[in-house]
C-alpha positions as CSV (number, residue, x, y, z in Angstrom):
1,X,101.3,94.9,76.9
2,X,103.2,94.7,73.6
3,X,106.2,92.0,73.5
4,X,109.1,93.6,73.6
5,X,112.8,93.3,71.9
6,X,114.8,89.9,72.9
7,X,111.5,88.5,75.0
8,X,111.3,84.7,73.8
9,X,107.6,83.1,72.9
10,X,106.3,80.1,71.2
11,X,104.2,80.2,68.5
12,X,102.1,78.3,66.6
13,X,101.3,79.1,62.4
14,X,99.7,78.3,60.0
15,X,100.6,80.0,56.1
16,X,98.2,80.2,53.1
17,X,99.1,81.0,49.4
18,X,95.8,83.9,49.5
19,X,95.1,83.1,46.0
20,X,94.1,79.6,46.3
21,X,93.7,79.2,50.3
22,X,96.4,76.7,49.9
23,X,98.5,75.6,53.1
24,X,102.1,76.5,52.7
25,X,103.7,75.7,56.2
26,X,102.4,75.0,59.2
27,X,103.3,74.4,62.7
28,X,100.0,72.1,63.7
29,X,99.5,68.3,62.4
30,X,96.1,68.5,61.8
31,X,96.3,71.5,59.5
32,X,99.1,69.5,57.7
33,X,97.0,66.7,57.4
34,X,94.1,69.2,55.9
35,X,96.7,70.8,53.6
36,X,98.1,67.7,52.0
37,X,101.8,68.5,53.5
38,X,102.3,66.3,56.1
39,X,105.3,64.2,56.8
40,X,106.0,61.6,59.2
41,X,109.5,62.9,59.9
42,X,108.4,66.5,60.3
43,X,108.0,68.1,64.4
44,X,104.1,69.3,64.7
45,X,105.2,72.3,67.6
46,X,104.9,75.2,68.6
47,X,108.3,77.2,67.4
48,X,110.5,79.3,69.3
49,X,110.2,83.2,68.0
50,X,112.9,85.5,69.7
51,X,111.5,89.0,69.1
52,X,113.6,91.5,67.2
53,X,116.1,88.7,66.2
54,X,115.1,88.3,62.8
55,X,113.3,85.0,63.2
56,X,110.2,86.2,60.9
57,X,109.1,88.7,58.5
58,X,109.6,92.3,60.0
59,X,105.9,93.0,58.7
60,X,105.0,90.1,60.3
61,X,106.5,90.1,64.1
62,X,105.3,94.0,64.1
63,X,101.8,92.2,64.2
64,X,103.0,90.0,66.6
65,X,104.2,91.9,69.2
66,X,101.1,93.3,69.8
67,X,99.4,89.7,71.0
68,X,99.7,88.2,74.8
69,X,100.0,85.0,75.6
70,X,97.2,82.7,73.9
71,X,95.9,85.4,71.8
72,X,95.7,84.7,68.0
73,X,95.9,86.3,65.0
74,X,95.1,86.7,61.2
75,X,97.8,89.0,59.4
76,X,98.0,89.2,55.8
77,X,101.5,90.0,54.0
78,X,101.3,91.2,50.1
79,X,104.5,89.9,48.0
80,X,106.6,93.5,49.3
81,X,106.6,92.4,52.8
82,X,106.9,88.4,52.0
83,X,108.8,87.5,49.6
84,X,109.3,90.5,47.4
85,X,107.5,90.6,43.8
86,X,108.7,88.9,40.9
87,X,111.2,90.3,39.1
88,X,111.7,89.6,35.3
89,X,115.5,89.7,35.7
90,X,115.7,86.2,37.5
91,X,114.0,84.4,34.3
92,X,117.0,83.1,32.9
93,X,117.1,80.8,29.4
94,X,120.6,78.2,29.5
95,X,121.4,75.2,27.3
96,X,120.6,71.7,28.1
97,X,123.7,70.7,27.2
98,X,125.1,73.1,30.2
99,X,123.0,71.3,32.7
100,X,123.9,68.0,31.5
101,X,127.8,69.1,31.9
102,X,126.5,69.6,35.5
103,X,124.9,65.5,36.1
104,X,121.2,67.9,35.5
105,X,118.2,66.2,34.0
106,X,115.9,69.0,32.9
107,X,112.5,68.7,33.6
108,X,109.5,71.4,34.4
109,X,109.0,72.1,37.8
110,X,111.9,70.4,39.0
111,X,114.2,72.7,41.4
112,X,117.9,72.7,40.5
113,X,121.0,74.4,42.2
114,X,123.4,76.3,39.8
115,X,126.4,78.1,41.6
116,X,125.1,77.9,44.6
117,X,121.2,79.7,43.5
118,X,118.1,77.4,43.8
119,X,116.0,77.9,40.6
120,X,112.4,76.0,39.5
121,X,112.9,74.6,35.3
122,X,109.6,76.5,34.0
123,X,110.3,75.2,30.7
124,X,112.1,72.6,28.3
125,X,112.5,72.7,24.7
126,X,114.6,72.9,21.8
127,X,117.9,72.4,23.4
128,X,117.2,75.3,26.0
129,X,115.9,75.5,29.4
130,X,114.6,78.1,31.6
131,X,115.3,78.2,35.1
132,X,113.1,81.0,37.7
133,X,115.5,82.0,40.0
134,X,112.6,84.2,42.1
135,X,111.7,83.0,45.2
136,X,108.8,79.9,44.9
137,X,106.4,82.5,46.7
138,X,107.7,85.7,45.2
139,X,104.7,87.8,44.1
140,X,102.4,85.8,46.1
141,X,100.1,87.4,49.3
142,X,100.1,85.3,52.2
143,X,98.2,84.7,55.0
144,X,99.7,83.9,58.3
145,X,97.4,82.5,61.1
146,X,99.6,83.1,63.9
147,X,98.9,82.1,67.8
148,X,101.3,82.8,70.9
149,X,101.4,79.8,73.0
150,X,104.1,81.1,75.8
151,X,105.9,83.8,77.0
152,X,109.2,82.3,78.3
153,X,109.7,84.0,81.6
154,X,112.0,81.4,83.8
155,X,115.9,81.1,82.5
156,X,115.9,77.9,82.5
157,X,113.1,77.4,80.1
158,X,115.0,80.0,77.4
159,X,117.9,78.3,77.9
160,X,116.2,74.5,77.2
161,X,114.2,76.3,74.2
162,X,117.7,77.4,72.9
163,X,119.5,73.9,72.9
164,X,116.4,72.2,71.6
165,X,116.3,74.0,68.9
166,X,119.5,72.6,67.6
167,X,118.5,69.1,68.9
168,X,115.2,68.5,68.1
169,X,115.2,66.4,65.3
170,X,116.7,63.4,68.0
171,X,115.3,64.6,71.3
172,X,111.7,65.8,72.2
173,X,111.3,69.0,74.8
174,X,111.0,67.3,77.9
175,X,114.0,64.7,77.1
176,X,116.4,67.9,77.8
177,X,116.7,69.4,81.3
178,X,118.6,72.9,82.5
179,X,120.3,73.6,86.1
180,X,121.5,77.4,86.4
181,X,122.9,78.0,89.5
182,X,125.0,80.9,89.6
183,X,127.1,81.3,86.3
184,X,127.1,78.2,85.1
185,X,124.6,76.3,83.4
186,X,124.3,72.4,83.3
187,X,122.3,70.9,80.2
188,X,121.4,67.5,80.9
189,X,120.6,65.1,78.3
190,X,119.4,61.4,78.0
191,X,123.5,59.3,76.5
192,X,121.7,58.7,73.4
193,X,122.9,62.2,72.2
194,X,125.9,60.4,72.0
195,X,125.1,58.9,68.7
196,X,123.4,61.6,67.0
197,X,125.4,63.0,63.7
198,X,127.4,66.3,64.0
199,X,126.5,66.7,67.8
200,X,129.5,68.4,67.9
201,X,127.8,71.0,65.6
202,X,125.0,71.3,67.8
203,X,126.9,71.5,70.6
204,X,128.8,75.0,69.6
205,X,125.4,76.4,68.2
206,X,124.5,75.7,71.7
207,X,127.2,77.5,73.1
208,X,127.2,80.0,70.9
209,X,123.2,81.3,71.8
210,X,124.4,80.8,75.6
211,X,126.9,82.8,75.1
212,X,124.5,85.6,72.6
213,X,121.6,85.7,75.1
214,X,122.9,84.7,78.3
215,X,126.2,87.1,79.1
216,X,126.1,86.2,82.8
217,X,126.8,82.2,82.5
218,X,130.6,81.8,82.3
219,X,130.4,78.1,82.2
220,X,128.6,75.5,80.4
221,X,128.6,72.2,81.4
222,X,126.9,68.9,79.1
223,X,126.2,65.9,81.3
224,X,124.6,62.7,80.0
225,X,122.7,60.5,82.0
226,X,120.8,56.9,81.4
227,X,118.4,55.7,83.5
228,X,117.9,51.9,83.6
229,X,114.6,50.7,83.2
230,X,112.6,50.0,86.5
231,X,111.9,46.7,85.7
232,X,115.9,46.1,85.5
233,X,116.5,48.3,88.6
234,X,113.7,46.1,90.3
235,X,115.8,43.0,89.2
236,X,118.8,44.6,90.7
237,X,117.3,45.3,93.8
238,X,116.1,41.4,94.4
239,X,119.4,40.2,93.6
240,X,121.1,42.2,96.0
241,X,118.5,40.5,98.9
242,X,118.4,36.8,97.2
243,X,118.4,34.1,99.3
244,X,121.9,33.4,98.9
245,X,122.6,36.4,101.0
246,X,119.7,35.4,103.7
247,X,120.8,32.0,104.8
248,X,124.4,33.2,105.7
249,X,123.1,34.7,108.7
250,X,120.7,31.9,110.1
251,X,121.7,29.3,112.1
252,X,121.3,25.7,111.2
253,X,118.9,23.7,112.7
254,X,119.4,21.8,115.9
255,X,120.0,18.0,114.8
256,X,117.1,15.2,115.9
């Protein structure tokens, strides 16, 4: 049964550049690790896809939807379904002087941003610079090695999928839990939130997807919690029974 319009799934990836079976992006470590292009502060994890949204190539979820849950795939996309084919019009030849007006060291291969456009120098020399403003992998086939890991079923785990998404880079999966009972859902989430930059960001992103994907909650609610460690609570416990408490209640013994 093909996935249908607004269903929510996981997915794992894996991109090559077909020309030289070079990794691009991928969602596993190990591949990274293969591919030269891992990073300590990158998330190895399966991704959440909501179909039809625009999440992914159009080419690309078409092939998709055709997959259940833990079926993989090997879909090729040639440059007019990735990232379109180079076009000659983006090569664009400015003076070094400009740059240096804007705090720009030329150098090849270096990506820049001018007005707002990310371009890749290609070339230096004689007081002029050109700057590629095509896409890095603009006229290039790629090769997308593509598994579904879930279907999302329950509400609860759409609706913890949607908030990690915005809070991943300080909180893992299973550190954020959902309640929905009736219309009104409760996100629960360890206090350390507190502390993380431009929650409040996060928070109406949140909001906003609830609002997008879930039409019947009328109320959101954000709780955070701590737990004490159980050694501590353990401490706790025998201080609250210490012998202090004890010897209060038995009698003294009878003098000799």
């Amino acid at each position: 049964m093909a996935l249908k319009k607004g269903v929510f799934v996981l997915i794992e990836y894996t991109v090559y550049n077909k020309d030289n079976q070079k990794i691009i992006d991928t969602t596993v470590e190990e591949k990274a690790k293969e591919g030269g292009i891992y990073s300590e502060n990158t998330k190895y994890e399966p991704e959440l896809v909501i179909i039809g949204e625009g999440m992914m190539f159009k080419s690309l979820e078409e092939e998709i939807v055709k997959l259940k849950e833990g079926e993989t795939a090997t879909i090729e996309l040639p440059p007019e379904k990735a990232f379109g084919k180079r076009d000659p019009a983006k090569i664009r030849i400015i003076s070094a002087r400009e740059l240096s007006r804007r705090g720009i060291i030329p150098r090849v291969n270096e990506e820049v941003e001018i007005n707002g456009q990310r371009a890749i120098i290609r070339s230096v020399g004689g007081g002029r610079v050109t700057l590629d403003f095509n896409h890095p992998l603009a006229g290039k086939t790629l090769i997308y090695d593509v598994k579904v890991v879930k279907v999302l079923k329950e509400p609860s785990e759409k609706l913890r999928e949607l908030a990690y998404r915005w809070l991943k880079r300080a909180l893992s999966r299973k550190d954020i839990r959902v309640r929905i009972r009736e219309k009104v859902a409760t996100i629960i989430l360890p206090v350390r939130i507190l502390s993380v930059e431009n929650l409040g960001i996060a928070v109406r992103g949140i909001i906003r997807d609830i609002q997008k994907y879930f039409p019947n909650i009328e109320k959101v609610v954000f709780r955070e919690e701590y737990e004490f460690p159980k050694k501590e609570a353990e401490q706790k416990r025998e201080q609250a029974h210490s012998p202090k408490d004890t010897l209060k209640t038995e009698k003294e013994p009878p003098k000799s």
